[in-house]
XYZ file of C-alpha atoms in Angstrom:
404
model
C -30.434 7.858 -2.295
C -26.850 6.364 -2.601
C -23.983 8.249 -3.966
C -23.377 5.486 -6.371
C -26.883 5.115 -7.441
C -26.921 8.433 -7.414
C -24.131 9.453 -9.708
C -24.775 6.248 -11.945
C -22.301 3.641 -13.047
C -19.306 1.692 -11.639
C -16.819 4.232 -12.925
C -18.945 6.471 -10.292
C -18.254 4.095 -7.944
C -14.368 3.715 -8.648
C -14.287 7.785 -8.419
C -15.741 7.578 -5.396
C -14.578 5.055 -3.502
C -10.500 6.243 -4.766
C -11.462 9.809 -3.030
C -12.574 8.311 0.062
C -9.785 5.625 0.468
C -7.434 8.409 -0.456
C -8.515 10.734 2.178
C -8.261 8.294 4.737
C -5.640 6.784 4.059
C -3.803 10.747 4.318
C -3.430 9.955 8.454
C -0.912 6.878 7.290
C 2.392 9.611 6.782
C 0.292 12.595 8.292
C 2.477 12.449 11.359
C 5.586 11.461 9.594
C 5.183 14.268 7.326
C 5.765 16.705 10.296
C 8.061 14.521 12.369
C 10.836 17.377 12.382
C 8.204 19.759 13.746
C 6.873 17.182 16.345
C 10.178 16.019 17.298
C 11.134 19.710 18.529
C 7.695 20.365 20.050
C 7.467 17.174 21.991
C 11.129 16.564 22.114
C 11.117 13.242 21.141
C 14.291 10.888 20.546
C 14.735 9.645 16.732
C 13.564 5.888 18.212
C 10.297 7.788 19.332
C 10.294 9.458 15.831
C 10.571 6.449 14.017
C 7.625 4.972 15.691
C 5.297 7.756 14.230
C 5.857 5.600 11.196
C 6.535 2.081 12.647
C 3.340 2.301 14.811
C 1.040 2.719 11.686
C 2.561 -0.444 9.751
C 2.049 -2.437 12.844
C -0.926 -1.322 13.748
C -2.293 -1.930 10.137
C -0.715 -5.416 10.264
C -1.840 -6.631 13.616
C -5.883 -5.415 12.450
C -5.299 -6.757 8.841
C -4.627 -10.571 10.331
C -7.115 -9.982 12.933
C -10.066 -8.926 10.265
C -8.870 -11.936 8.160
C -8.857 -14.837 11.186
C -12.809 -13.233 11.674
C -13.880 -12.375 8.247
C -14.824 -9.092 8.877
C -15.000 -7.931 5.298
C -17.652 -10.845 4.322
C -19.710 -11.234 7.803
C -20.309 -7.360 8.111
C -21.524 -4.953 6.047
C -18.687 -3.417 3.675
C -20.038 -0.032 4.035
C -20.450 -0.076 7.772
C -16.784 -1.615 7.742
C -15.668 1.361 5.562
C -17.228 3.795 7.516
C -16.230 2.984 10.993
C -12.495 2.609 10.102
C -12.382 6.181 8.548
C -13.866 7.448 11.655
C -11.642 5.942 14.173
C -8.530 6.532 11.924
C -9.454 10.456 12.193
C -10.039 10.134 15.688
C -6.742 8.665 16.011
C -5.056 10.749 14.293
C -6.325 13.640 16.120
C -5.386 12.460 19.823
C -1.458 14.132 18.753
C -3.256 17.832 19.347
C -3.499 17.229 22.559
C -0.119 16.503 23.258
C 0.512 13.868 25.538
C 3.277 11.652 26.092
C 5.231 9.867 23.435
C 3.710 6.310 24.857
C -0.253 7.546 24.386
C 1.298 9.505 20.744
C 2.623 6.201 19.722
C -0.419 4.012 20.629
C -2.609 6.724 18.508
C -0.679 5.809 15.366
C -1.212 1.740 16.348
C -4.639 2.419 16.688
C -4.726 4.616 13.287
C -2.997 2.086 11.258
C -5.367 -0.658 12.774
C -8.404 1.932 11.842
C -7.034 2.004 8.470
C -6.671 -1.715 8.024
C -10.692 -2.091 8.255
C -10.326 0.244 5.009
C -7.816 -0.582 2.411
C -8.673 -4.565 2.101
C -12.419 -3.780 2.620
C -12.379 -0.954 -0.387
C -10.614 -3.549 -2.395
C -13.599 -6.229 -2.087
C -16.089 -3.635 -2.520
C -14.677 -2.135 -5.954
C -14.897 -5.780 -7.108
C -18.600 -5.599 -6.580
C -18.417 -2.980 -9.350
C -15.891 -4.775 -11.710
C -15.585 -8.121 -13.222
C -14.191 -7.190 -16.726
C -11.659 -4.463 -15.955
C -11.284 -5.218 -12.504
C -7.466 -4.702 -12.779
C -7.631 -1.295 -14.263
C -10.538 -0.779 -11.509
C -7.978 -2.070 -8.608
C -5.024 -0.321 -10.257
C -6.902 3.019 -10.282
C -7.513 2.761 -6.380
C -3.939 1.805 -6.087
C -2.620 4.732 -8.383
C -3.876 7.207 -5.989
C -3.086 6.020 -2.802
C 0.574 5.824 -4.811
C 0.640 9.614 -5.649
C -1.043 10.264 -1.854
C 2.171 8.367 -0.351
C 4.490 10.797 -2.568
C 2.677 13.862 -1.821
C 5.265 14.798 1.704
C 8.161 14.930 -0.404
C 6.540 17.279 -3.048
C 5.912 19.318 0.126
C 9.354 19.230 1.156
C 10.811 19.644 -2.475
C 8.796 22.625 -2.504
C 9.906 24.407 1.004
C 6.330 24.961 2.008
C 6.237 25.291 5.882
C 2.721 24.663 7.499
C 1.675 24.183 11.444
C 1.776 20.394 11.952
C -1.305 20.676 13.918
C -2.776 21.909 10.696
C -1.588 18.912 8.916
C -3.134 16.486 11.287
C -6.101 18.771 11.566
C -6.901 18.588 7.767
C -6.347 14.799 7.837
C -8.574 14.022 10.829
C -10.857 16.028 8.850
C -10.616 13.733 5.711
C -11.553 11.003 6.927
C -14.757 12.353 8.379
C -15.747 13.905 4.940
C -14.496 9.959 3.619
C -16.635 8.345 6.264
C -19.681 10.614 5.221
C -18.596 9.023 1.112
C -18.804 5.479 2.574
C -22.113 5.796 4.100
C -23.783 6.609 0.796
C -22.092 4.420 -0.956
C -24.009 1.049 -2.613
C -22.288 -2.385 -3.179
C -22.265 -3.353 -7.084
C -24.132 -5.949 -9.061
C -21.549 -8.446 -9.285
C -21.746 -9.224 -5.304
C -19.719 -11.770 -3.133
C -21.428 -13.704 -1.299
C -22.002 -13.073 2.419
C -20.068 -15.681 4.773
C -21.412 -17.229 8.303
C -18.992 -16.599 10.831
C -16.673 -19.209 11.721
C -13.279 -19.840 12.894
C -12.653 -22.213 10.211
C -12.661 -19.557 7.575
C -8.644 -18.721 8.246
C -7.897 -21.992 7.652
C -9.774 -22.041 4.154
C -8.032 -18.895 3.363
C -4.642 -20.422 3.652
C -5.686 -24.389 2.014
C -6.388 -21.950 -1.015
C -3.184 -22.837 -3.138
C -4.215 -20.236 -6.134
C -4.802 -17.218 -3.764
C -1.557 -18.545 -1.700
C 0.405 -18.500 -4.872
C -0.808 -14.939 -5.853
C 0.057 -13.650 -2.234
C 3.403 -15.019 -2.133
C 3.929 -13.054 -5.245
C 2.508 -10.166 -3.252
C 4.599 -10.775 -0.408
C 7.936 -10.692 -2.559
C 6.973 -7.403 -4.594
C 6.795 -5.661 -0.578
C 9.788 -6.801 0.635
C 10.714 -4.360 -2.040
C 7.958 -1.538 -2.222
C 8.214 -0.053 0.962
C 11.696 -0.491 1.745
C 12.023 1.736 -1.384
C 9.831 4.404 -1.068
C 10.843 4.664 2.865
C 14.829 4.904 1.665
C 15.010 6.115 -1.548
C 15.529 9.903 -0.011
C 18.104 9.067 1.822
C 19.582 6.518 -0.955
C 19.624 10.014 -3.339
C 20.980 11.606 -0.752
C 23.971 9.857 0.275
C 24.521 9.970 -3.860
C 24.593 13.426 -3.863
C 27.437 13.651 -0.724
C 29.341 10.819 -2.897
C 29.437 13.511 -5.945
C 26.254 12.620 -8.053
C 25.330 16.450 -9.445
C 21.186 16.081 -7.828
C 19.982 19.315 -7.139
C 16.841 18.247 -5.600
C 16.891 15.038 -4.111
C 12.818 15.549 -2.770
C 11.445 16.270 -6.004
C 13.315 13.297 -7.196
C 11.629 11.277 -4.694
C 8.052 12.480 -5.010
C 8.554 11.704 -8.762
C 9.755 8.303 -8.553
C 7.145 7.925 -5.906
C 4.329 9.218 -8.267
C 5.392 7.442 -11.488
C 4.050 4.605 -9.798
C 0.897 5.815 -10.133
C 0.742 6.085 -13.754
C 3.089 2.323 -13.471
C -0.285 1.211 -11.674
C -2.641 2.598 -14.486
C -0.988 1.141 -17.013
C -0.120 -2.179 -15.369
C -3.894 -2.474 -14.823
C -4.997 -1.557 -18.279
C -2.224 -4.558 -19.650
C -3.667 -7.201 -16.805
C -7.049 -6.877 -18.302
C -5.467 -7.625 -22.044
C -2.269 -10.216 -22.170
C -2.668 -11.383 -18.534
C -2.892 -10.282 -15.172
C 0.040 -12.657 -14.126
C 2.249 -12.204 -16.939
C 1.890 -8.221 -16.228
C 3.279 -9.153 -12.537
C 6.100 -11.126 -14.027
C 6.925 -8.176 -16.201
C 6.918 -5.505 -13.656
C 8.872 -7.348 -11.153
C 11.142 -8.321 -13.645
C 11.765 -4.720 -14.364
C 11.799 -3.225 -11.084
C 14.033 -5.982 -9.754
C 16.442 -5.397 -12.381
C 16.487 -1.389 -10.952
C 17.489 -2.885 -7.616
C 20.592 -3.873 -9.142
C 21.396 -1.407 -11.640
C 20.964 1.504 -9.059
C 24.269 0.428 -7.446
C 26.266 0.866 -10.592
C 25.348 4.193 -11.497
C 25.556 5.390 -7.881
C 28.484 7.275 -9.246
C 26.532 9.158 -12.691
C 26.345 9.338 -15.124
C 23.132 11.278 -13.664
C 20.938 11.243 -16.350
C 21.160 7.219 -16.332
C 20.724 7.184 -12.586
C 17.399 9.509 -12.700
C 16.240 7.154 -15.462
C 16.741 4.347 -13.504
C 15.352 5.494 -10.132
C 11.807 6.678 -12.390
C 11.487 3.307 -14.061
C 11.889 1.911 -10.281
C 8.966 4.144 -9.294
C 7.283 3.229 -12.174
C 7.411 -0.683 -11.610
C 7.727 -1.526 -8.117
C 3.828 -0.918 -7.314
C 2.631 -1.251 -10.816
C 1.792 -4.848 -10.066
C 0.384 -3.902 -6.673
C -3.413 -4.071 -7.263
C -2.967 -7.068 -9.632
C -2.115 -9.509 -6.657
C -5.480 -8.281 -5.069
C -6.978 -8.861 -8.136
C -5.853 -12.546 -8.638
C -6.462 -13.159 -5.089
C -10.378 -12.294 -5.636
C -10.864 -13.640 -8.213
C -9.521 -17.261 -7.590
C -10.795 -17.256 -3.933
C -13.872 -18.821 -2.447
C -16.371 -15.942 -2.838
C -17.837 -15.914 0.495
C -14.073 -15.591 1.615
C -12.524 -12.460 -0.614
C -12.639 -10.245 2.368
C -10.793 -12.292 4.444
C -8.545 -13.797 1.631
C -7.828 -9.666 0.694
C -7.205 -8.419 4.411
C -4.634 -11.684 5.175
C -2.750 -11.171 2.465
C -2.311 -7.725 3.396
C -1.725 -8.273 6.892
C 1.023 -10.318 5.946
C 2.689 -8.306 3.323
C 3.215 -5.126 5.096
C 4.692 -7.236 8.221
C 7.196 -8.173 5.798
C 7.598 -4.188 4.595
C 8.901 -4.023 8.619
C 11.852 -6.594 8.104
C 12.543 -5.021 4.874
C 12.845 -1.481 6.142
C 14.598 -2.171 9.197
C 17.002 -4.696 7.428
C 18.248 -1.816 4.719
C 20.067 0.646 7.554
C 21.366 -2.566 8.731
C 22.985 -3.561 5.514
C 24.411 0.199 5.138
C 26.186 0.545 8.828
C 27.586 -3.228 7.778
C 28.803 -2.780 4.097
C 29.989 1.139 5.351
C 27.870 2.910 2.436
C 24.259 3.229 0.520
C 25.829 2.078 -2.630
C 24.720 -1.132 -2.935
C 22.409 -1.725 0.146
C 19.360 -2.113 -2.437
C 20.749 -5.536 -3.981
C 18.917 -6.847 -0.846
C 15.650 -6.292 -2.160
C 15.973 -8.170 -6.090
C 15.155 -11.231 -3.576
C 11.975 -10.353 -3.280
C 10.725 -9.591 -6.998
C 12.663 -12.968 -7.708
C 10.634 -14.973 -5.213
C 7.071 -13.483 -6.500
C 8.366 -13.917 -10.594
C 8.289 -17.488 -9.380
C 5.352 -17.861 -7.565
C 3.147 -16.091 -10.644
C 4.843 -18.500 -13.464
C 3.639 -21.627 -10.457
C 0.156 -19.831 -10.646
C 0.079 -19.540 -14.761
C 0.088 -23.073 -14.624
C -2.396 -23.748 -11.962
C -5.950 -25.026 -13.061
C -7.829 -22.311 -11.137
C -5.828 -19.530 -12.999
C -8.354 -19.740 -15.909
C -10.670 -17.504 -13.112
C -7.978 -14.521 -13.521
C -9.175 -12.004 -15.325
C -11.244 -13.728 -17.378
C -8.735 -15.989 -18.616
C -6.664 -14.006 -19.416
C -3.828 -14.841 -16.875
C-alpha cells in the first residue's frame, strides 16, 4: 500500500511530500553550515570555502537545464525521479567523511546540488497531481518549509550550539535516505499530467510558451533578489552593527527574517487562490522591492524601523516563490510541466550566482554595505512587469482557476 493511499487525502500527500523534500533538501547548506569547522579540519582557503556553497547552486543549475532539455519529470516516473535524487544527494553529501581533497569535496557538492535538482522541480509537478483548486496554498506550503529549512543554520548559530560537523552531514545523508524511503510509497494524484514521448523538440516548446515564459521571467527577477538576500543579509546586519546600529544578535535576526518567509509563503498562497495568483506576485514584489531600498536609509536606526523592515523583507521576498511554479503549470502544455518547472528553475538560480557574487562587488566599489542592496529592486521591478504582461495574456484565464 502507498503512503498516500494509505494515509488518505491530498493534504496527506502535501504533508508528506513537504517532509521528504525538506529532508533532502537539508544537504543544500549542510556543508555550509559547518564551513568554519571544515575550513580548520581540511584547511581550506575562503575561495575553497565558498565553493561548499557555490558548488551546490551550480550543480543544481547545470541538472535543472539538463532534466528540462530531456523531460525527465514527464518521460519518467515522478516517484522513481524523486527517489533516486534523494539517494544520490545523501550519497553525496556523505563523500566529505572521508576527507579527501578540496577538488573531490567540491565535486561532491556539484554532484549533490545536481541530485537535488531531480527533486525540487519534480516534487513541484507531483503536488500538482494532488491540487487543482488550492494549488497555490499546496505549492506555497512546500515552499514555506524548505524557507524555514534554509533559516534553520543561523538559529543554530544564534543559539551557540556546537555539534561535530561530521554529525551534521551524517544526520543529513541520513535524511535523505529516510526521504527516499517517503518517495517510494508515495502515489501520484487524480488530477494527473499527462505522460510525454521523449523528444528533443520538447525544450523548444518549453521556451515558444509565451504564458509560462512570462511567469518565469517574473520568477527570474524575484531571484536575482531572494538569494542574494538570504546569502548577505548576516553580513548586511553585521556591518550595521560595527556602523553603530544597537543589534544584539545579528543571527537570530537572520534566521527570523529568513523564517518569516515561511509564513510570507503561506499566506501568499492562501491570497493566490482568492484575488489572483498574479496580482499576489505583483504585491509581494512590490513590497519586498520597496525593502531593498528602504534598508539603506535606516542603516543608521532608528533600530526598531530597521528590524521592521528587514522582517517584512523576509516576509515578501519568497512569498511569491511557489506562485511562479504555480502559473507556470498551470498555463503549460501538460505533457510538458516537468520540463517547463525544472527550466525555469535551472535558470533562476543561475541568476541567484550573478546576484550573489555581484553584491561583495558593489560593497568593495561603493566602500560600505549601506546601500549595496539597491542593486537588487531591479529584479522585483523586472518580474512586476512581466506578471501585469501575463494578466493580460489570453492563456492567463488557466491561472488558478481564473483567478489571475
Amino acid at each position: 500500500m502507498t503512503l498516500t493511499k494509505g494515509l488518505q487525502g491530498q493534504w496527506a500527500a502535501l504533508l508528506l511530500i513537504s517532509v521528504a523534500v525538506v529532508l533532502t533538501l537539508s544537504t543544500w547548506f549542510s556543508a555550509t553550515a559547518v564551513s568554519i569547522d571544515i575550513s580548520a579540519d581540511f584547511a581550506f582557503s575562503k575561495s575553497q570555502i565558498a565553493w561548499l556553497t557555490n558548488a551546490v547552486q551550480l550543480g543544481f543549475v547545470v541538472s535543472a537545464l539538463m532534466s528540462s532539455f530531456f523531460a525527465l519529470a514527464d518521460v519518467l516516473s515522478m516517484r522513481i525521479l524523486l527517489t533516486v535524487g534523494a539517494v544520490f544527494a545523501g550519497l553525496a553529501n556523505a563523500v566529505i567523511l572521508l576527507e579527501p581533497n578540496a577538488a573531490i569535496v567540491i565535486f561532491s557538492r556539484f554532484f549533490t546540488g545536481a541530485s537535488l535538482a531531480l527533486v525540487y522541480p519534480t516534487a513541484m509537478k507531483f503536488i500538482g497531481t494532488w491540487f487543482v483548486s488550492g494549488r497555490g496554498l499546496a505549492m506555497g506550503a512546500v515552499v514555506g518549509a524548505l524557507t524555514l529549512g534554509s533559516a534553520l543554520p543561523h538559529l543554530v548559530q544564534a543559539l551557540g550550539v556546537g555539534v561535530d560537523w561530521r554529525l551534521v552531514i551524517v544526520v543529513t545523508s541520513l535524511a535523505c535516505f529516510v526521504a527516499a524511503l517517503i518517495f517510494m510509497r508515495l502515489q501520484v494524484g487524480p488530477h494527473q499530467f499527462k505522460a510525454a514521448p521523449f523528444k528533443f523538440g520538447h525544450f523548444k516548446e518549453v521556451l515558444k510558451n509565451k504564458a509560462a515564459m512570462l511567469a518565469n521571467i517574473g520568477y527570474f527577477g524575484h531571484m536575482w533578489e531572494l538569494y542574494a538576500f538570504w546569502g548577505w543579509l548576516l553580513a548586511y546586519i553585521t556591518a550595521a552593527q560595527s556602523n553603530g546600529l544597537s543589534i544584539a544578535n545579528a543571527s537570530l535576526i537572520t534566521f527570523s527574517a529568513i523564517a518569516m518567509g515561511s509564513i510570507g509563503c503561506l499566506v501568499a498562497g492562501w491570497l493566490a487562490d482568492r484575488i489572483g495568483r498574479c496580482f499576489t506576485c505583483i504585491a509581494a514584489m512590490v513590497v519586498s522591492g520597496t525593502c531593498s531600498i528602504a534598508i539603506g536609509f535606516v542603516f543608521d536606526g532608528p533600530v526598531l524601523i530597521f528590524i521592521l523592515v528587514v522582517l517584512l523583507w523576509g516576509f515578501s521576498t519568497v512569498a511569491d516563490s511557489a506562485q511562479f511554479s504555480a502559473a507556470v503549470s498551470e498555463v503549460s502544455d501538460p505533457g510538458l510541466v516537468g520540463a517547463s518547472l525544472a527550466f525555469q528553475m535551472g535558470v533562476g538560480f543561475s541568476i541567484t550566482l550573478v546576484a550573489v557574487w555581484l553584491v561583495p562587488e558593489i560593497v568593495h566599489l561603493s566602500g560600505g554595505w549601506q546601500w549595496s542592496f539597491l542593486i537588487l529592486a531591479i529584479g522585483p521591478m523586472i518580474g512586476v512587469g512581466a506578471m501585469l504582461i501575463l494578466r493580460s495574456h489570453p492563456d492567463s484565464v488557466k491561472i488558478a482557476n481564473g483567478m489571475r
